[in-house]
Amino acid sequence: MSKGRFGKHGGQYIPEVLMDAVIELEEAYLSLKDEPEFREELQTLLNTYAGRPSPLYFAEKMTRDLGGAKIYLKREDLNHTGSHKINNVLGQALLAKRMGKTRLIAETGAGQHGVATATAAALLDLECEIFMGEEDMKRQALNVYRMRLLGAKVTPVLTGTRALKDAVNQTMEAWTQRFHDTHYLIGSVMGPHPFPTMVRDFQAVISAEIKKQILAQEGRLPTCVMACVGGGSNAIGAFYHFIQDTEVRLIGCEAAGRGASSPDTAATITSGRLGIFHGMKSYFCQDEYGQIAPVYSISAGLDYPGVGPEHAHLHDMGRAEYVSITDNQAVEAFEYLSRTEGIIPAIESAHAVAYGRYLAPRLGREDIIVINLSGRGDKDCAAIARYRGEDVVE
Amino acid sequence: MKVRHEILNGKAVIAFLACGYPNLKTTEEVAYALDRAGVDLIVLGIPFSDPTGEGSALRKASECALKMAITTEHIFDLVQRVRQSTSIALAFRTYANVVFSYGTVPFLKRAAHLGVNALILNDVPYEEKEEFASVCRAVGVDYISLVTPTSKDRLENIAREAQGFIYLTSPSVEDGSIETIRRFTSLPMVAECGAGESQPEQLAQRAAKADGIIIESTIMEMMADYGDNAPEIVGAYAKSVFEAVKGHSHLKKRVESPTHTRVIPTRTASSNP
């Protein structure tokens, strides 16, 4: 029987050769996830190593400037390694270790997930190989260096668009060739079951904290929670504990690139359609014959032609809204937050900030917006400078 | 059950062709050459933008075909032409999204109408097969199940529900698994030959353990190396494999004739719903 469904989405569409590995993973995850010792070990690492809980910061200047809803920023950018990726990575790396695996492999787009995986591998004495599109290696040269510094092998991916999608293909292929000692540490809520569920569970700490923090600071739930969506791990993490609170609007911000109706886009829910790829049924940017489209976004982390199956389901049910943000809007938001609050967001997270800028003045002063600031933007400074026509030497 | 023990007339030789590599014309001519060489079934690969787990040769072939803007429609047209001149058994092999995106029902109706006998999906394991296999059953196309060395506890279910034949992937599935599969199905098992397994004698030994073989990588290499001359070269190679494999067979009931016995009996369009 098919497992891991979110409505019609999800499932396990993978080559037969990998089924044994995902079954083994699912069994290990189910037996460990509620084991007190495992949970405590993970929580201790999250608190003492990753720096959780991350603050929920009231962005007073931004709120005043936009003149509408109160804006709070969930500061995932303050986590160790600079993004929300570490939440999932520590969970899966501990799990892999418990399963007796000695090697981690992972794909990376912007490099944030690769850096987080290399970090966990260093900490837990695991061998590590990261697959990264050659184009992304150019866009995110600093993160390539960080991964190597942490002891990981970084393998350039030279196929297809040489970006995140191709890195996933190659990591999946590497996993089919070696899984007895290797765990594929998927970085988003995508891929075959159990990954979308498992990664969501590890990221759900974000919304658990937001809920507690906003109730302590405001005594009520937020009007809306927004986050950027590539595969969708930070967004599902920020949404999860609010899904049952139907009065809270959940808003995912996709990367429209040069425009959601242009071919240079990665806005999957806006411009894609139902398909089967990378182990799951979900929405994908594709042509009329089901060939996966070569997507584009200024943000390497959102430059992905699919979206996690749970988001596809939340969209179908109308429980979450998905909007698209262009490169230009994201870059403006990147500069705006830096200037206004002294916080340089990751260009990925800037997509959510951009929608916050749009929505806040349209809501009342009694409303509350929580923006999940999924990562910090140091890695993006050189690329944004280039976008603005300045040549910055890193 | 559409496929039975016709295969016991001799070991089956199955050939894989990546459609549109190096171009559709060559694919078509190689298909005729394979038919003349006595091959029992041709597996036609429909290109996909993102093949996984099939190696770099297949990826290169897919990229080449898609660069020439070859679509599923072009491949249906190819099958239609091939069907006009030969009754050789044909299968499609591709990825789930190619079929799903076309519409699983329209795709399989069209395939059945054109006389395609079987479907192989690389990224659909036993657990997800029903959404495709149920449509296959309705239109009379065999949904082929793959078995790998890691299928383990799932072998029984895979074998029990299999149709057509069992596809043993390379690297080779152990003898123990083959015996397990035998306990649950009488369907023939064919073994995919990996890179490095190209000599006819080698292939004949491989075939001896199962009910036949699938040759892929050697043909891919020949397509890459010989371009327009590929039909002749591939045809000669397939013939030598065919002779070696059949020569090894204990049951030499096969009568050589232009309309040799097939692994999968060809149906005509009129027999389809």
XYZ file of C-alpha atoms in Angstrom:
667
model
C 0.000 0.000 0.000
C 1.197 3.477 -0.833
C 2.527 5.417 2.135
C 3.161 8.993 3.098
C 0.204 10.626 1.369
C -0.974 14.204 1.856
C -4.278 14.056 0.024
C -3.325 12.894 -3.448
C 0.259 14.068 -3.042
C 3.378 12.368 -1.674
C 4.049 8.645 -1.975
C 7.221 6.742 -2.817
C 7.969 7.017 -6.533
C 11.521 5.732 -6.555
C 13.486 3.018 -8.319
C 12.886 -0.445 -6.874
C 16.522 -0.595 -5.761
C 15.939 2.170 -3.179
C 12.798 0.760 -1.564
C 14.740 -1.281 0.954
C 16.670 1.809 2.060
C 13.555 3.963 2.557
C 11.754 1.146 4.384
C 14.743 0.768 6.708
C 14.747 4.529 7.253
C 11.043 4.688 7.981
C 11.278 1.859 10.495
C 14.227 3.486 12.242
C 12.503 6.856 12.325
C 9.239 5.494 13.685
C 11.005 3.553 16.410
C 13.246 6.445 17.453
C 11.169 9.577 17.080
C 9.361 9.162 20.365
C 12.147 7.452 22.236
C 12.955 9.700 25.224
C 16.719 9.191 24.920
C 16.776 10.172 21.224
C 14.553 13.179 21.813
C 16.664 14.376 24.683
C 19.883 13.955 22.749
C 18.429 15.970 19.853
C 16.956 18.666 22.101
C 20.267 19.082 23.908
C 22.079 19.538 20.606
C 19.437 21.979 19.375
C 19.734 24.039 22.551
C 23.446 23.929 23.284
C 24.923 23.553 19.809
C 22.443 25.127 17.364
C 21.346 27.888 19.749
C 17.635 27.168 20.092
C 15.176 28.507 20.859
C 15.642 31.235 18.265
C 14.212 34.629 19.231
C 10.879 35.971 18.013
C 11.829 39.569 17.426
C 9.365 42.453 17.263
C 10.463 44.518 14.255
C 9.335 47.854 15.624
C 10.960 50.103 13.031
C 9.623 48.050 10.149
C 6.158 48.030 11.766
C 6.207 51.827 12.176
C 7.546 52.362 8.684
C 4.929 50.186 6.995
C 2.119 51.598 9.113
C -0.105 48.535 9.464
C 0.137 45.148 11.126
C 2.720 44.451 13.816
C 5.632 42.522 12.372
C 7.557 39.839 14.177
C 10.599 38.072 12.744
C 11.338 34.481 13.724
C 15.117 34.569 13.816
C 16.148 31.235 12.272
C 19.031 33.211 10.777
C 20.596 33.227 14.231
C 20.947 29.446 14.356
C 24.367 27.895 14.131
C 25.345 27.633 10.435
C 23.023 30.538 9.665
C 19.694 28.982 8.772
C 16.832 26.694 9.752
C 18.562 23.815 7.921
C 20.422 22.750 11.070
C 17.134 21.679 12.777
C 16.537 18.904 10.272
C 20.184 18.049 9.787
C 20.851 17.364 13.461
C 17.755 15.168 13.632
C 18.598 13.115 10.571
C 22.311 12.878 11.353
C 21.570 11.509 14.836
C 19.111 9.077 13.278
C 21.672 7.975 10.684
C 24.223 7.403 13.405
C 21.741 5.299 15.381
C 21.080 3.293 12.208
C 24.784 2.488 12.047
C 25.459 4.610 8.963
C 28.933 6.063 8.705
C 28.483 8.388 5.769
C 26.136 11.247 4.876
C 25.391 12.459 1.383
C 23.261 15.478 0.547
C 22.263 17.845 -2.209
C 22.521 21.567 -1.770
C 21.308 24.602 -3.682
C 22.376 27.783 -1.907
C 24.830 25.759 0.127
C 23.045 26.282 3.450
C 21.908 22.682 3.670
C 25.328 21.472 2.541
C 27.040 23.548 5.205
C 24.632 22.315 7.874
C 25.161 18.693 6.805
C 28.941 19.089 6.730
C 28.716 20.614 10.213
C 26.725 17.720 11.643
C 29.074 15.241 9.968
C 32.065 16.938 11.581
C 30.351 16.942 14.966
C 29.222 13.323 14.822
C 32.300 11.863 13.107
C 30.584 10.927 9.884
C 32.034 10.964 6.395
C 30.313 13.538 4.182
C 29.855 14.203 0.484
C 27.811 17.114 -0.836
C 26.515 17.340 -4.412
C 26.130 20.865 -5.720
C 25.314 22.200 -9.182
C 28.279 23.797 -10.857
C 26.254 26.987 -11.406
C 25.374 27.133 -7.727
C 29.017 26.566 -6.776
C 29.792 29.763 -8.665
C 26.884 31.645 -7.118
C 27.746 30.473 -3.606
C 31.524 30.129 -3.626
C 31.861 31.010 0.050
C 29.612 28.157 1.126
C 31.654 25.746 -1.003
C 34.709 26.789 0.950
C 32.855 26.438 4.261
C 31.815 22.864 3.427
C 35.356 21.906 2.515
C 36.676 23.587 5.644
C 34.283 21.421 7.651
C 35.816 18.324 6.087
C 33.196 17.500 3.463
C 33.869 16.512 -0.095
C 31.994 18.808 -2.488
C 31.199 17.180 -5.825
C 30.188 19.484 -8.681
C 27.112 18.424 -10.635
C 27.613 18.991 -14.347
C 24.327 17.684 -15.705
C 21.159 19.485 -16.803
C 20.752 23.004 -15.469
C 23.634 22.423 -13.024
C 21.439 23.589 -10.152
C 19.462 22.128 -7.237
C 17.253 19.759 -9.257
C 20.306 18.167 -10.862
C 22.063 17.950 -7.504
C 19.068 15.970 -6.180
C 19.226 13.636 -9.218
C 22.886 12.953 -8.669
C 22.598 12.447 -4.912
C 19.711 10.043 -5.492
C 21.826 8.185 -8.044
C 24.773 8.065 -5.634
C 22.423 6.629 -3.003
C 21.281 3.837 -5.346
C 24.921 2.836 -5.711
C 25.778 2.888 -2.020
C 23.208 2.746 0.742
C 24.445 0.054 3.120
C 26.633 2.562 5.000
C 25.227 5.815 3.610
C 22.292 7.993 4.614
C 20.866 10.440 2.102
C 20.159 13.491 4.226
C 17.467 15.239 2.177
C 17.336 18.933 2.996
C 13.709 19.735 2.393
C 10.189 18.372 2.827
C 10.438 16.551 -0.476
C 11.419 13.197 -1.877
C 9.835 9.817 -1.125
C 8.122 8.996 2.165
C 9.319 9.167 4.953
C 11.321 12.295 4.078
C 8.497 14.871 3.762
C 7.038 13.790 7.108
C 10.351 13.323 8.903
C 11.839 16.644 7.753
C 8.574 18.388 8.676
C 8.692 16.880 12.162
C 12.270 18.075 12.662
C 11.398 21.577 11.401
C 8.143 21.831 13.346
C 10.180 23.129 16.293
C 9.941 26.522 14.538
C 6.157 26.818 14.837
C 6.134 25.233 18.296
C 8.431 28.034 19.450
C 6.579 30.783 17.540
C 3.315 29.787 19.186
C 4.767 29.823 22.664
C 6.625 33.074 22.067
C 3.773 35.010 20.481
C 1.395 33.915 23.239
C 3.914 35.117 25.810
C 4.524 38.426 24.027
C 1.080 39.246 22.657
C -1.269 36.893 24.482
C -2.875 35.827 21.189
C -2.164 33.996 17.956
C -0.804 35.859 14.930
C -3.031 36.978 12.038
C -0.679 35.353 9.604
C 2.566 33.415 9.367
C 4.619 33.725 6.201
C 7.717 32.010 4.888
C 9.539 31.474 1.625
C 8.926 28.197 -0.217
C 11.362 26.297 -2.398
C 10.933 22.667 -1.401
C 9.218 24.213 1.609
C 10.969 23.017 4.770
C 11.189 26.305 6.640
C 7.623 27.137 5.629
C 6.154 23.835 6.777
C 8.177 24.187 9.987
C 6.687 27.649 10.576
C 3.137 26.553 9.614
C 2.836 23.148 11.209
C 1.553 23.942 14.710
C -0.851 26.543 13.275
C -2.517 24.264 10.711
C -5.342 23.422 13.157
C -5.707 27.112 14.124
C -7.757 27.996 11.081
C -7.953 31.694 12.004
C -4.199 31.990 11.353
C -3.440 32.710 7.682
C -0.514 30.689 6.350
C 1.280 32.261 3.404
C 4.043 30.630 1.359
C 6.158 32.908 -0.833
C 7.495 31.289 -3.979
C 10.294 32.568 -6.169
C 8.861 34.081 -9.350
C 12.315 34.838 -10.754
C 11.753 37.217 -13.646
C 7.985 36.761 -13.333
C 5.665 33.819 -12.593
C 4.335 33.863 -16.162
C 7.828 34.043 -17.703
C 9.889 30.915 -18.396
C 12.483 32.192 -15.900
C 10.562 31.273 -12.781
C 10.566 28.775 -9.935
C 7.015 29.528 -8.727
C 5.807 25.939 -8.696
C 2.341 26.235 -7.183
C 1.607 29.369 -9.213
C 2.783 28.055 -12.574
C 3.323 24.282 -12.241
C 0.947 21.342 -12.476
C 0.474 17.941 -10.899
C 3.227 15.475 -11.641
C 5.533 12.779 -10.276
C 9.194 13.532 -9.703
C 11.928 13.084 -7.121
C 9.991 10.384 -5.334
C 6.733 12.258 -4.866
C 3.499 13.301 -6.456
C 3.118 17.058 -6.183
C 3.149 20.209 -8.300
C 6.058 20.656 -10.697
C 7.150 23.124 -13.347
C 7.097 20.963 -16.487
C 6.303 21.048 -20.167
C 3.215 19.472 -21.755
C 4.984 16.100 -22.078
C 6.068 15.949 -18.454
C 9.672 16.979 -19.007
C 10.787 18.895 -15.924
C 11.366 22.582 -16.647
C 14.725 24.311 -16.180
C 13.589 26.759 -13.499
C 15.217 30.009 -12.480
C 15.419 32.263 -9.430
C 18.083 34.650 -8.171
C 17.925 32.543 -5.031
C 19.763 29.258 -5.409
C 17.827 27.852 -2.444
C 14.422 28.400 -4.091
C 15.578 27.425 -7.573
C 13.688 24.129 -7.556
C 10.961 22.914 -9.980
C 8.851 21.160 -7.347
C 7.318 21.727 -3.946
C 6.856 19.461 -0.940
C 3.681 17.324 -1.070
C 2.243 18.713 2.169
C 2.314 22.232 0.711
C 0.596 20.952 -2.416
C -2.095 19.499 -0.164
C -2.439 22.658 1.970
C -2.869 24.532 -1.301
C -5.535 22.092 -2.565
C -7.453 22.424 0.707
C -7.166 26.192 0.650
C -5.556 26.041 4.090
C -2.428 27.917 2.968
C -2.035 30.645 0.338
C 0.894 30.695 -2.048
C 2.081 33.913 -3.619
C 5.018 34.617 -5.901
C 7.744 37.210 -5.459
C 10.068 38.354 -8.233
C 13.847 38.636 -8.044
C 13.523 42.384 -7.957
C 11.001 42.439 -5.100
C 13.214 40.046 -3.138
C 16.345 42.134 -3.691
C 14.484 45.287 -2.596
C 13.317 43.497 0.551
C 16.879 42.253 1.162
C 18.088 45.863 1.113
C 15.070 47.162 3.037
C 15.451 44.828 6.006
C 19.193 45.486 6.155
C 18.599 49.245 6.300
C 15.519 49.262 8.490
C 16.264 46.649 11.103
C 19.989 46.044 10.716
C 19.308 42.430 9.736
C 20.672 41.065 6.440
C 18.302 38.249 5.442
C 19.118 35.369 3.146
C 17.827 36.158 -0.344
C 15.493 33.169 0.107
C 13.991 34.648 3.290
C 13.831 38.071 1.588
C 11.007 36.646 -0.558
C 8.895 36.365 2.609
C 10.007 39.798 3.807
C 8.885 41.221 0.452
C 5.382 39.875 0.909
C 5.336 41.150 4.493
C 6.125 44.629 3.161
C 3.221 44.315 0.763
C 0.708 42.915 3.221
C 1.424 44.842 6.440
C -0.001 48.221 5.301
C -3.107 46.407 4.006
C -3.874 44.964 7.436
C -4.929 46.781 10.604
C -2.744 47.796 13.549
C -4.364 45.066 15.637
C -3.084 42.412 13.214
C 0.140 40.475 13.719
C 2.385 39.134 10.969
C 5.098 36.594 11.757
C 7.757 36.325 9.052
C 10.012 33.313 9.256
C 13.485 34.649 8.633
C 14.885 31.306 7.547
C 18.509 32.319 7.054
C 21.066 35.066 7.141
C 22.269 36.867 4.059
C 26.036 37.098 4.362
C 26.340 34.419 1.681
C 24.306 36.536 -0.740
C 26.074 39.885 -0.431
C 28.409 39.426 -3.404
C 25.618 38.148 -5.673
C 23.242 40.985 -4.745
C 26.024 43.508 -5.304
C 26.505 42.005 -8.772
C 22.739 42.206 -9.352
C 23.029 45.916 -8.576
C 25.976 46.262 -10.925
C 28.679 46.467 -8.273
C 31.646 44.130 -8.394
C 32.482 42.934 -4.910
C 35.538 40.768 -4.417
C 34.878 38.148 -1.735
C -2.542 -13.920 -18.471
C -1.206 -12.656 -21.757
C 2.327 -13.890 -21.413
C 2.955 -17.496 -20.659
C 5.596 -19.971 -21.443
C 6.065 -19.193 -25.070
C 9.439 -18.204 -23.764
C 10.257 -21.847 -23.031
C 10.699 -22.304 -26.730
C 14.089 -20.882 -26.027
C 15.773 -18.234 -23.927
C 14.478 -14.765 -24.650
C 16.664 -12.009 -26.022
C 15.360 -8.539 -25.286
C 16.999 -5.341 -26.545
C 16.718 -1.823 -25.180
C 16.715 1.202 -27.479
C 16.786 4.789 -26.269
C 14.372 6.479 -28.683
C 15.805 9.400 -30.607
C 19.425 8.568 -29.958
C 21.192 9.605 -32.094
C 17.930 10.343 -33.983
C 14.513 8.777 -34.560
C 15.365 7.520 -38.046
C 18.254 5.466 -36.648
C 16.073 4.184 -33.805
C 13.581 2.950 -36.383
C 16.196 1.266 -38.562
C 17.849 -0.380 -35.578
C 14.444 -1.691 -34.531
C 14.084 -3.412 -37.934
C 17.641 -4.763 -37.673
C 16.866 -6.192 -34.222
C 13.716 -7.801 -35.562
C 15.657 -9.415 -38.412
C 18.290 -10.611 -35.939
C 15.600 -12.598 -34.134
C 15.287 -10.494 -30.987
C 12.134 -11.400 -29.058
C 11.170 -8.013 -27.686
C 12.334 -4.429 -28.110
C 12.111 -2.084 -25.157
C 11.742 1.482 -26.387
C 13.005 4.072 -23.914
C 11.018 7.323 -23.940
C 13.411 10.094 -22.916
C 12.928 11.959 -19.635
C 14.623 15.187 -18.610
C 15.862 13.788 -15.313
C 16.743 10.109 -15.427
C 18.084 8.745 -12.125
C 19.922 5.560 -11.393
C 20.459 4.573 -15.013
C 23.971 5.826 -15.586
C 25.547 8.488 -17.736
C 25.037 6.808 -21.135
C 21.258 6.852 -20.738
C 21.357 10.427 -19.467
C 23.355 11.473 -22.502
C 20.924 9.702 -24.828
C 17.919 11.382 -23.169
C 19.526 14.812 -23.346
C 20.322 14.259 -27.014
C 16.731 13.290 -27.851
C 15.173 16.139 -25.866
C 17.543 18.649 -27.425
C 16.057 17.634 -30.772
C 12.619 18.353 -29.267
C 11.509 14.726 -29.551
C 8.224 14.275 -27.715
C 5.998 11.402 -26.677
C 3.914 12.041 -29.823
C 6.958 11.522 -32.045
C 7.585 8.215 -30.315
C 3.990 7.089 -30.806
C 4.462 7.927 -34.500
C 7.649 5.865 -34.528
C 5.817 2.885 -33.022
C 3.092 3.232 -35.628
C 5.682 3.030 -38.431
C 7.492 0.099 -36.829
C 4.187 -1.728 -36.382
C 3.441 -1.428 -40.094
C 6.473 -3.520 -41.012
C 6.983 -5.883 -38.086
C 5.008 -7.759 -35.488
C 7.882 -7.936 -32.975
C 6.808 -7.502 -29.339
C 7.335 -3.956 -28.042
C 7.544 -2.415 -24.599
C 7.866 1.183 -23.434
C 10.268 2.065 -20.675
C 10.234 5.533 -19.137
C 9.579 7.525 -15.964
C 6.233 7.919 -14.208
C 5.838 11.587 -15.094
C 6.009 10.986 -18.841
C 2.971 8.706 -18.612
C 1.174 10.601 -15.831
C 1.598 13.983 -17.492
C 0.226 12.703 -20.811
C -2.659 11.229 -18.826
C -2.186 7.639 -17.712
C -5.399 6.444 -19.401
C -4.900 8.234 -22.761
C -1.227 7.210 -22.815
C -1.944 3.546 -22.247
C -4.956 3.458 -24.572
C -2.825 4.971 -27.305
C 0.047 2.568 -26.582
C -2.281 -0.437 -26.620
C -3.942 0.743 -29.816
C -0.553 0.971 -31.518
C 0.306 -2.544 -30.389
C 2.685 -1.837 -27.531
C 2.663 -4.918 -25.322
C 4.241 -3.848 -22.053
C 5.174 -0.878 -19.862
C 8.199 -0.496 -17.586
C 8.445 2.496 -15.228
C 11.831 3.108 -13.631
C 10.570 5.143 -10.695
C 7.479 3.165 -9.737
C 8.114 0.399 -7.183
C 5.647 -2.318 -6.176
C 4.040 -0.061 -3.553
C 2.977 2.560 -6.103
C 2.268 0.360 -9.084
C -1.531 0.041 -8.876
C -2.283 3.470 -10.286
C -0.517 2.386 -13.495
C -0.974 -1.391 -13.396
C -4.763 -1.123 -13.083
C -4.941 0.937 -16.286
C -2.529 -1.476 -17.970
C -4.828 -4.377 -17.133
C -7.827 -2.520 -18.507
C -6.201 -1.889 -21.885
C -4.319 -5.188 -22.166
C -0.746 -3.995 -21.675
C 1.547 -5.945 -19.349
C 2.850 -3.902 -16.431
C 6.376 -5.182 -15.860
C 7.815 -5.418 -12.355
C 11.491 -4.918 -11.626
C 13.375 -6.972 -9.077
C 16.715 -5.912 -7.571
C 19.099 -7.550 -5.103
C 17.463 -5.368 -2.417
C 13.877 -6.478 -3.030
C 14.260 -9.047 -0.194
C 11.007 -9.539 1.801
C 9.000 -7.885 -0.933
C 9.917 -10.536 -3.532
C 6.859 -12.632 -2.790
C 4.357 -9.822 -3.322
C 6.172 -8.532 -6.377
C 6.251 -11.999 -7.911
C 2.627 -12.828 -7.090
C 1.296 -9.684 -8.740
C 3.691 -9.548 -11.676
C 2.534 -9.575 -15.272
C 4.323 -10.398 -18.516
C 7.761 -11.193 -17.223
C 9.968 -10.368 -14.239
C 12.728 -7.903 -14.969
C 15.877 -8.693 -12.952
C 17.997 -5.540 -12.852
C 21.751 -5.353 -13.032
C 23.831 -5.892 -10.850
C 22.604 -9.427 -10.815
C 19.969 -10.752 -8.508
C 21.230 -13.756 -6.548
C 20.247 -17.299 -7.371
C 18.428 -17.550 -4.038
C 16.096 -14.752 -5.047
C 15.461 -16.353 -8.395
C 14.382 -19.527 -6.597
C 12.131 -17.477 -4.310
C 10.482 -15.793 -7.270
C 9.964 -19.213 -8.911
C 7.958 -20.337 -5.909
C 5.414 -17.585 -6.429
C 5.118 -17.169 -10.168
C 5.492 -19.120 -13.339
C 6.280 -15.981 -15.320
C 9.603 -15.896 -17.148
C 12.477 -13.955 -15.613
C 14.838 -11.958 -17.741
C 18.144 -10.589 -16.525
C 19.419 -7.156 -17.468
C 23.069 -7.230 -18.520
C 25.305 -4.558 -17.101
C 28.178 -2.640 -18.612
C 31.074 -4.991 -19.228
C 28.781 -7.878 -20.064
C 28.876 -7.723 -23.818
C 30.367 -10.960 -25.172
C 27.706 -13.287 -26.609
C 29.139 -16.266 -24.667
C 29.023 -14.280 -21.416
C 25.438 -13.331 -22.131
C 24.515 -16.900 -22.926
C 25.788 -17.970 -19.503
C 23.807 -15.201 -17.900
C 20.704 -16.238 -19.806
C 21.162 -19.832 -18.657
C 20.357 -18.820 -15.073
C 17.151 -17.041 -16.006
C 14.707 -17.254 -18.888
C 16.420 -14.672 -20.973
C 18.451 -11.486 -21.037
C 18.045 -7.796 -21.707
C 20.914 -6.155 -23.571
C 21.255 -2.436 -23.182
C 24.637 -0.862 -22.577
C 26.443 -2.496 -25.505
C 23.732 -1.333 -27.888
C 23.886 2.182 -26.409
C 27.642 2.240 -26.990
C 27.222 1.087 -30.569
C 24.568 3.752 -31.212
C 27.003 6.359 -29.905
C 29.978 5.055 -31.852
C 28.530 4.103 -35.217
C 25.804 6.668 -35.926
C 24.298 5.919 -39.346
C 26.015 2.536 -39.519
C 24.519 1.485 -36.179
C 21.629 -0.538 -37.655
C 23.998 -2.922 -39.403
C 26.433 -3.208 -36.477
C 23.720 -3.577 -33.821
C 21.863 -6.090 -36.009
C 24.963 -8.246 -36.421
C 25.713 -8.054 -32.707
C 22.142 -8.958 -31.738
C 22.258 -11.908 -34.107
C 25.445 -13.219 -32.513
C 23.909 -12.827 -29.059
C 20.720 -14.494 -30.237
C 22.619 -17.483 -31.620
C 24.813 -17.866 -28.564
C 21.878 -17.624 -26.189
C 19.623 -19.961 -28.134
C 22.514 -22.374 -28.647
C 22.844 -22.669 -24.892
C 19.214 -23.327 -24.411
C 18.296 -26.870 -23.424
C 14.986 -26.643 -25.154
C 15.621 -26.004 -28.793
C 12.041 -26.143 -29.859
C 12.265 -22.806 -31.563
C 11.731 -22.971 -35.258
C 13.578 -20.270 -37.114
C 11.154 -18.427 -39.268
C 10.406 -14.778 -39.997
C 7.476 -14.984 -37.595
C 9.271 -16.563 -34.669
C 7.618 -17.213 -31.330
C 7.387 -14.182 -29.128
C 7.821 -13.501 -25.485
C 4.666 -11.487 -25.557
C 2.103 -12.301 -28.207
C 1.294 -9.276 -30.278
C -2.231 -8.072 -30.145
C -3.941 -6.180 -32.865
C -5.677 -2.885 -32.292
C -9.075 -4.497 -32.627
C -8.501 -6.781 -29.646
C -8.067 -3.796 -27.354
C -10.926 -2.225 -25.470
